[in-house]
DNA sequence: CACTATTTGTGCGTATGTATC
DNA sequence: AGATACATACGCACAAATAGT
């Protein structure tokens, strides 16, 4: 971000100063004046350059952080985010590791937590169980090249899949764990997709900045003969992942 | 939002004042103390209640607007947004009107604009044309019960579908328009899904507030024998729509 | 390890602009 | 026209995190 005179910031032009400054920064990124991961000048420097108060610069930066363009780190600076996204396939046979093969040099699933609990309304419905039936919940995080790319909770009928947590911890794979219970194949029966802002838990789990967006999928997996075995809710950081729908 | 003393807002507790106030408001909504579409007290009143500056209240409200919980309208007030979502089906035979049947009493597509232009890289690839080949672009908005639920751009080969804009204007249906060109059936070949914050155009087209999220699908439709006929990019307001994936 | 400089984060007070009723 | 309520902008002060010295 070199010269670019302050004189193009116009007061009482109908466009707020902070929006004009935000647009200037976007332009600088588009031109290549600000490269990916490059640091912006400090807020005070920008304020001086544009002849505005530091708060006004902060409003501009804040908007771009919300838009997923910048990342501000207290004590360090403000940086331009990279924009490449992994393409995560969703289809009849959605599998984490296989799906990302070729796009990353490394990927794996970490088991974060597990618990046995009574099924909530939606979990019971998804699995075709009575409400309150015992289910096992596995919390996992998917990572690719060291970066978190998904955060999922999966529920299984406790009676049928007792010990799946240990299998998961050992194998690091849902597919392999289910195989231990005689499930050689399973299919995606339904997927509902939505998006929202990341909440506090998402921010921590996925290493995101406040204001980041997560794609949320709620899915049911079934055996080839239609028996529900897994209910899951997955969250993907929208800035790092896109979903590619294939034959479902 | 009745009583709830200010004394639960704690200074130097490690949590910023604005975040504590935002959480209080979320709690009030969860409890039902603030109903859907209810107006919040004015900023100055909240500031006084919590014993903070008005700016601090504004930070809290601003965060909740970003999170899609509130909607601030200059000169009128700040309101709680409703949370019900339409479920938009995506599958092999994705059709706008048929998909929303049963969920809304009324839905239709409005043709906003059309143009003939040279195909961009991705459009050419999607349609299997040479880059720069002439294509027709249709801009449409989907509405259900008077609310915008989608905004789409669709591209067709100009040579083959000359006049599709008029068909679209008359019929208000892509399916019906394609039928005039001898396309009785078509299938969804590929769909890539992502999410981002709404840009200025989205805000205007979909009647959203700054900070709103849009789900974006990029899709190619083909004839049953695999010939690409339509490339499209659709945007759905995430606060009003979820996508339900069905057999693709 | 303490100290300092740098940089972003939080909060207050004030003034003025703009949209709505 | 006047009152109300949100939006923008400035200036000041201090807190918190980081990176060096």
XYZ file of C-alpha atoms (C1' of nucleotides) in Angstrom:
538
model
C 0.000 0.000 0.000
C 2.028 2.896 -1.288
C 0.969 6.454 -1.998
C -2.692 7.032 -2.896
C -3.398 10.539 -1.681
C -5.905 11.239 1.062
C -7.702 13.694 -1.166
C -10.018 11.056 -2.562
C -11.724 10.689 0.807
C -14.587 13.133 0.563
C -16.629 14.473 3.387
C -20.375 14.966 3.033
C -20.370 13.079 -0.254
C -23.262 10.905 0.850
C -20.899 8.015 1.567
C -19.575 7.682 5.073
C -15.864 8.182 5.594
C -15.356 4.716 7.046
C -17.008 3.110 4.010
C -14.815 5.114 1.644
C -11.740 4.011 3.529
C -12.893 0.383 3.530
C -13.359 0.589 -0.229
C -9.892 2.050 -0.639
C -8.437 -0.889 1.235
C -10.420 -3.354 -0.881
C -9.125 -1.608 -3.961
C -5.570 -1.816 -2.700
C -6.009 -5.549 -2.267
C -7.588 -5.955 -5.706
C -4.759 -4.017 -7.370
C -2.224 -6.140 -5.573
C -0.960 -3.189 -3.627
C -1.729 -5.240 -0.523
C -0.772 -8.873 -0.936
C -2.278 -11.838 0.851
C -1.130 -12.013 4.462
C 0.411 -8.578 4.164
C 0.130 -6.298 7.184
C -1.817 -3.067 6.908
C -0.204 0.090 8.215
C -1.097 0.720 11.871
C -4.419 2.391 12.530
C -2.863 5.661 13.560
C -0.867 5.801 10.340
C -3.977 5.178 8.253
C -5.886 7.776 10.227
C -3.208 10.310 9.491
C -2.994 9.352 5.837
C -6.710 9.786 5.293
C -7.018 12.752 7.620
C -9.575 11.149 9.911
C -9.857 10.014 13.484
C -8.507 6.623 14.447
C -12.038 5.465 15.301
C -13.083 6.107 11.738
C -10.291 3.896 10.449
C -11.318 1.291 12.995
C -14.864 1.323 11.653
C -13.535 0.635 8.172
C -11.279 -2.165 9.356
C -14.031 -3.607 11.500
C -16.338 -3.815 8.498
C -13.692 -5.619 6.460
C -12.987 -8.025 9.303
C -16.712 -8.813 9.329
C -16.620 -9.321 5.585
C -13.827 -11.822 6.001
C -11.266 -9.744 4.156
C -8.995 -8.757 7.032
C -7.896 -10.237 10.320
C -6.977 -7.993 13.246
C -4.698 -9.260 15.992
C -4.270 -7.291 19.141
C -0.690 -6.266 19.697
C 0.426 -7.466 16.265
C -1.428 -5.736 13.508
C -4.075 -6.182 10.855
C -3.570 -8.603 7.990
C -5.029 -9.483 4.632
C -6.605 -12.937 4.653
C -6.007 -15.474 1.938
C -8.989 -16.456 -0.132
C -8.344 -19.995 -1.379
C -10.960 -22.518 -0.337
C -10.946 -26.238 -0.001
C -13.711 -27.976 -1.890
C -15.454 -30.459 0.365
C -17.539 -33.007 -1.529
C -20.982 -33.915 -0.231
C -22.806 -36.799 -1.786
C -24.210 -40.233 -1.237
C -20.903 -41.446 0.145
C -19.511 -38.475 1.993
C -16.201 -39.357 3.643
C -13.869 -36.825 5.186
C -10.437 -38.014 4.237
C -11.235 -39.374 0.792
C -13.018 -36.194 -0.132
C -10.085 -33.919 0.459
C -7.525 -36.179 -1.125
C -5.580 -34.354 -3.786
C -6.318 -30.951 -2.362
C -4.190 -31.243 0.741
C -1.006 -33.057 1.572
C -2.335 -34.098 4.958
C -5.707 -34.414 6.681
C -7.056 -36.180 9.720
C -9.822 -36.184 12.297
C -9.245 -35.510 15.978
C -11.653 -36.831 18.589
C -12.245 -33.962 20.975
C -14.831 -35.376 23.327
C -17.490 -37.984 23.723
C -20.410 -38.531 26.027
C -23.455 -40.669 26.541
C -26.647 -38.715 26.813
C -30.405 -38.931 26.263
C -31.423 -38.163 22.697
C -32.819 -34.709 22.056
C -35.891 -34.252 19.931
C -34.101 -33.836 16.622
C -31.502 -36.531 17.268
C -34.204 -39.013 18.191
C -36.139 -38.150 15.063
C -33.083 -38.446 12.869
C -32.123 -41.836 14.243
C -35.673 -43.129 14.516
C -35.393 -43.616 18.276
C -37.648 -42.702 21.146
C -36.968 -39.306 22.587
C -34.628 -39.682 25.538
C -33.115 -42.962 24.346
C -29.429 -43.223 25.154
C -27.095 -42.028 22.441
C -23.358 -41.580 22.149
C -22.107 -38.191 21.046
C -18.697 -37.797 19.410
C -17.206 -34.370 18.955
C -14.573 -34.188 16.282
C -12.472 -31.700 14.419
C -11.239 -32.185 10.879
C -7.878 -30.713 10.012
C -6.106 -30.334 6.705
C -2.522 -29.175 6.440
C -2.686 -28.154 10.074
C -5.729 -25.920 9.667
C -9.132 -26.775 11.118
C -11.646 -27.251 8.320
C -14.583 -28.766 10.133
C -16.127 -29.282 13.534
C -18.724 -31.969 13.924
C -20.934 -33.636 16.461
C -22.136 -37.131 15.602
C -24.718 -39.177 17.482
C -25.103 -42.961 17.466
C -27.500 -45.282 19.233
C -25.682 -46.179 22.472
C -26.912 -49.748 22.658
C -25.761 -50.680 19.202
C -22.492 -48.751 19.046
C -21.148 -49.060 22.580
C -17.416 -48.359 22.486
C -17.398 -46.473 19.202
C -15.541 -43.691 20.975
C -12.575 -45.965 21.522
C -12.675 -47.149 17.941
C -12.740 -43.538 16.829
C -9.832 -42.591 19.066
C -7.803 -45.478 17.661
C -8.645 -45.216 13.997
C -9.324 -41.529 13.591
C -12.035 -42.427 11.130
C -15.805 -42.718 11.378
C -15.852 -45.123 8.472
C -13.300 -47.431 10.078
C -15.065 -47.234 13.436
C -18.407 -48.183 11.952
C -16.730 -51.103 10.179
C -15.959 -52.563 13.600
C -19.665 -52.750 14.202
C -20.318 -54.556 10.974
C -21.180 -51.482 8.917
C -19.283 -51.922 5.671
C -21.090 -49.229 3.810
C -23.369 -46.342 4.606
C -25.138 -43.641 2.661
C -26.108 -40.047 3.189
C -29.853 -40.006 3.509
C -30.540 -36.340 4.065
C -28.625 -33.104 4.394
C -29.928 -29.723 5.417
C -27.628 -26.829 4.870
C -27.559 -23.401 6.432
C -25.119 -20.655 7.316
C -24.720 -18.371 10.292
C -22.150 -16.349 12.137
C -19.725 -18.365 14.195
C -20.553 -18.449 17.879
C -17.978 -18.399 20.659
C -17.464 -22.171 20.517
C -16.944 -22.116 16.751
C -14.407 -19.344 17.061
C -12.339 -21.353 19.482
C -12.719 -24.716 17.751
C -12.047 -23.518 14.246
C -9.599 -20.725 15.006
C -11.769 -17.981 13.538
C -12.212 -14.289 14.090
C -15.443 -12.830 15.502
C -17.858 -12.257 12.654
C -16.689 -15.280 10.685
C -19.293 -17.391 8.908
C -19.829 -21.112 9.314
C -21.630 -23.410 6.931
C -23.733 -25.860 8.894
C -24.872 -29.250 7.646
C -27.295 -31.462 9.516
C -27.252 -34.952 8.105
C -28.451 -38.489 8.631
C -26.450 -41.486 7.451
C -28.141 -44.816 6.869
C -27.138 -48.363 5.997
C -27.721 -49.417 2.382
C -31.049 -50.917 3.459
C -32.198 -47.635 4.960
C -31.518 -48.077 8.658
C -30.439 -44.794 10.307
C -27.123 -45.144 12.104
C -25.675 -41.670 12.457
C -27.042 -38.192 13.006
C -24.578 -35.358 12.680
C -24.194 -31.628 12.695
C -21.058 -30.274 11.039
C -19.735 -26.758 10.869
C -17.319 -25.569 8.197
C -15.536 -22.223 8.210
C -16.920 -20.531 5.096
C -13.712 -18.640 4.504
C -11.761 -21.864 4.101
C -14.245 -24.362 2.722
C -16.834 -24.622 -0.023
C -19.134 -27.589 -0.414
C -19.297 -29.430 -3.694
C -22.514 -31.363 -4.081
C -22.195 -34.558 -6.041
C -24.565 -37.421 -6.748
C -26.553 -37.870 -3.587
C -37.729 -6.409 28.378
C -38.681 -5.564 31.910
C -36.518 -5.093 34.969
C -33.215 -6.989 35.133
C -30.986 -4.755 37.175
C -27.856 -3.171 35.815
C -25.843 -4.645 38.638
C -24.995 -7.780 36.682
C -22.859 -5.798 34.275
C -19.411 -6.059 35.794
C -16.460 -3.942 35.009
C -12.972 -5.465 34.785
C -14.434 -8.958 34.833
C -12.400 -10.009 31.834
C -15.443 -9.723 29.591
C -15.992 -6.438 27.823
C -19.013 -4.397 28.802
C -20.471 -4.430 25.307
C -20.267 -8.221 25.155
C -21.982 -8.553 28.519
C -24.769 -6.289 27.335
C -25.090 -8.211 24.077
C -25.402 -11.425 26.064
C -28.063 -9.862 28.265
C -30.081 -8.980 25.202
C -29.674 -12.496 23.799
C -30.837 -13.848 27.123
C -33.839 -11.550 27.121
C -34.783 -12.901 23.715
C -34.255 -16.501 24.782
C -36.412 -16.025 27.881
C -39.099 -14.462 25.774
C -38.708 -11.152 27.510
C -38.122 -9.718 24.047
C -40.465 -11.235 21.494
C -39.853 -11.543 17.774
C -40.171 -8.188 16.030
C -40.297 -6.431 19.375
C -38.547 -3.095 19.632
C -35.620 -2.702 21.987
C -35.595 0.302 24.290
C -33.736 3.253 22.728
C -29.969 3.246 23.014
C -29.918 6.051 25.547
C -32.371 4.172 27.765
C -30.264 1.016 27.615
C -27.138 3.028 28.322
C -28.725 4.451 31.408
C -30.096 1.114 32.552
C -26.700 -0.572 32.348
C -24.786 2.450 33.548
C -22.601 2.764 30.473
C -22.059 5.182 27.674
C -24.348 5.066 24.684
C -21.406 3.998 22.484
C -20.989 0.903 24.577
C -24.608 -0.046 24.022
C -24.111 0.620 20.332
C -21.199 -1.823 20.257
C -23.420 -4.494 21.752
C -26.264 -3.817 19.344
C -23.879 -3.647 16.420
C -22.526 -7.097 17.256
C -26.028 -8.546 17.412
C -26.963 -6.921 14.124
C -23.917 -8.611 12.618
C -24.994 -11.889 14.133
C -28.363 -11.549 12.493
C -30.266 -11.263 15.758
C -31.323 -7.637 15.596
C -32.172 -5.121 12.949
C -31.503 -1.412 13.502
C -33.489 1.145 11.552
C -32.418 4.718 11.624
C -35.067 6.978 13.018
C -37.328 4.096 14.038
C -35.664 1.801 16.480
C -33.960 -1.570 16.887
C -35.941 -4.762 16.470
C -35.676 -8.466 17.129
C -35.592 -10.482 13.930
C -37.676 -13.560 13.359
C -35.906 -16.858 12.943
C -38.111 -19.106 10.816
C -36.521 -20.328 7.617
C -37.853 -21.608 4.360
C -36.429 -24.919 3.289
C -35.308 -24.754 -0.320
C -34.806 -28.166 -1.918
C -31.779 -28.779 -4.107
C -31.558 -31.937 -6.106
C -31.465 -33.425 -9.566
C -34.610 -31.552 -10.552
C -34.313 -28.254 -8.734
C -37.276 -26.021 -9.583
C -38.053 -22.822 -7.772
C -41.792 -22.806 -7.500
C -42.365 -26.525 -7.015
C -39.750 -26.631 -4.286
C -41.414 -24.087 -2.062
C -44.919 -25.380 -2.546
C -46.571 -26.099 0.747
C -44.302 -23.775 2.681
C -45.647 -20.521 1.289
C -49.016 -19.407 0.051
C -47.460 -17.550 -2.853
C -44.153 -17.525 -4.731
C -42.941 -16.241 -8.065
C -39.887 -15.150 -9.996
C -39.331 -11.599 -11.208
C -37.088 -10.884 -14.178
C -34.957 -7.948 -13.142
C -32.642 -7.537 -16.099
C -31.157 -9.298 -19.050
C -28.207 -8.720 -21.330
C -26.152 -10.326 -24.055
C -22.484 -10.507 -23.276
C -19.317 -12.453 -23.979
C -18.900 -15.473 -21.727
C -16.499 -15.099 -18.859
C -14.038 -17.841 -18.066
C -16.216 -19.715 -15.617
C -19.439 -19.321 -17.608
C -17.720 -20.611 -20.748
C -16.353 -23.565 -18.829
C -19.700 -24.353 -17.278
C -21.534 -24.257 -20.595
C -18.776 -25.898 -22.583
C -18.367 -22.876 -24.846
C -15.349 -20.981 -26.060
C -14.395 -18.114 -23.834
C -15.956 -14.945 -25.156
C -18.815 -16.723 -26.954
C -22.059 -14.772 -26.774
C -24.290 -15.653 -23.865
C -27.571 -14.292 -22.524
C -27.660 -13.344 -18.868
C -30.931 -13.248 -16.963
C -31.095 -11.639 -13.551
C -33.986 -12.799 -11.440
C -35.355 -12.526 -7.966
C -37.423 -15.192 -6.264
C -40.088 -14.042 -3.859
C -42.270 -15.944 -1.460
C -45.116 -14.339 0.435
C -43.787 -10.969 -0.640
C -40.300 -11.524 0.757
C -37.231 -11.957 -1.426
C -35.767 -15.419 -0.945
C -33.289 -15.648 -3.795
C -31.352 -13.618 -6.297
C -29.938 -15.393 -9.295
C -28.014 -14.819 -12.470
C -28.433 -17.421 -15.193
C -26.473 -17.684 -18.428
C -27.554 -19.406 -21.651
C -25.876 -19.796 -25.010
C -27.128 -16.802 -27.014
C -27.298 -18.586 -30.352
C -29.456 -21.399 -29.099
C -31.701 -19.502 -26.705
C -32.261 -16.185 -28.478
C -35.380 -14.581 -27.020
C -35.417 -16.500 -23.765
C -35.637 -13.191 -21.947
C -39.056 -12.557 -23.469
C -40.202 -16.058 -22.625
C -39.029 -15.515 -19.094
C -40.799 -12.173 -18.803
C -44.014 -13.751 -20.035
C -43.974 -17.010 -18.125
C -42.058 -16.076 -15.006
C -40.516 -19.512 -15.076
C -37.181 -20.848 -16.278
C -38.683 -24.265 -16.785
C -41.494 -22.931 -18.970
C -39.082 -20.742 -20.913
C -36.768 -23.621 -21.680
C -39.759 -25.666 -22.807
C -40.249 -23.142 -25.616
C -36.843 -24.118 -26.893
C -37.641 -27.792 -26.885
C -36.171 -28.533 -23.460
C -38.769 -30.700 -21.732
C -36.543 -31.806 -18.941
C -33.226 -30.800 -17.450
C -31.045 -31.959 -14.583
C -28.715 -30.387 -12.099
C -25.248 -31.537 -13.047
C -23.141 -29.828 -10.444
C -23.573 -27.488 -7.508
C -20.892 -25.724 -5.505
C -21.984 -24.110 -2.326
C -20.401 -21.361 -0.276
C -21.386 -18.570 2.063
C -20.236 -15.006 2.520
C -21.415 -11.683 3.805
C -23.890 -9.899 1.592
C -22.362 -7.198 -0.572
C -24.060 -3.911 -1.384
C -25.970 -5.404 -4.326
C -27.239 -8.296 -2.217
C -28.413 -5.934 0.485
C -30.500 -3.979 -1.973
C -31.797 -6.961 -3.957
C -32.716 -9.107 -1.010
C -33.698 -6.396 1.450
C -31.045 -7.291 3.997
C -29.132 -5.437 6.655
C -25.368 -4.911 6.440
C -23.620 -7.938 7.874
C -26.239 -10.380 6.627
C -25.083 -13.702 5.240
C -25.891 -15.119 1.836
C -25.649 -18.734 0.762
C -24.245 -18.915 -2.746
C -24.770 -21.781 -5.162
C -23.003 -22.059 -8.487
C -24.679 -24.656 -10.650
C -24.814 -26.141 -14.125
C -28.001 -27.602 -15.561
C -27.859 -30.097 -18.390
C -30.282 -31.905 -20.669
C -30.945 -35.557 -19.804
C -28.285 -36.537 -22.335
C -25.697 -34.378 -20.641
C -25.653 -31.235 -22.748
C -25.022 -28.109 -20.633
C -27.740 -25.513 -21.145
C -27.666 -23.230 -18.124
C -25.010 -21.854 -15.815
C -26.230 -20.028 -12.760
C -25.172 -18.324 -9.576
C -27.841 -17.957 -6.921
C -27.745 -16.153 -3.628
C -30.059 -16.952 -0.740
C -30.404 -14.876 2.426
C -29.218 -17.277 5.123
C -31.517 -15.761 7.712
C -34.578 -16.701 5.665
C -33.583 -19.823 3.776
C -31.950 -23.171 4.399
C -31.088 -25.612 1.643
C -32.358 -29.140 1.773
C -30.299 -31.495 -0.354
C -32.246 -34.294 -1.929
C -31.381 -36.982 -4.450
C -29.056 -35.342 -6.901
C 13.138 -11.490 33.761
C 11.804 -6.898 33.679
C 11.059 -3.124 30.868
C 9.647 -0.567 26.856
C 7.665 0.422 22.462
C 4.175 -0.751 19.332
C -0.389 -1.964 18.081
C -5.083 -3.236 18.604
C -9.238 -3.175 22.031
C -12.458 -0.820 25.153
C -14.867 3.059 26.980
C -16.294 7.882 27.848
C -17.811 12.531 26.444
C -19.299 15.546 22.903
C -21.152 17.247 18.604
C -23.539 16.890 14.494
C -26.004 14.423 10.632
C -30.058 11.962 8.944
C -34.263 9.292 8.894
C -38.792 8.591 10.903
C -42.909 9.825 13.126
C -41.925 21.993 12.474
C -40.524 19.555 16.291
C -39.307 15.460 18.780
C -37.239 11.070 18.729
C -33.854 7.689 17.554
C -30.128 5.765 15.073
C -25.485 7.036 12.373
C -21.152 9.213 11.912
C -17.091 11.447 13.553
C -13.773 13.603 16.642
C -10.742 13.630 20.785
C -8.972 11.626 24.907
C -7.484 7.957 28.066
C -6.280 3.628 29.408
C -6.205 -1.660 28.921
C -4.249 -5.764 26.847
C -1.388 -8.392 23.784
C 2.870 -8.775 21.293
C 7.608 -8.308 20.163
C 11.821 -6.787 21.191
C 15.596 -4.898 24.247
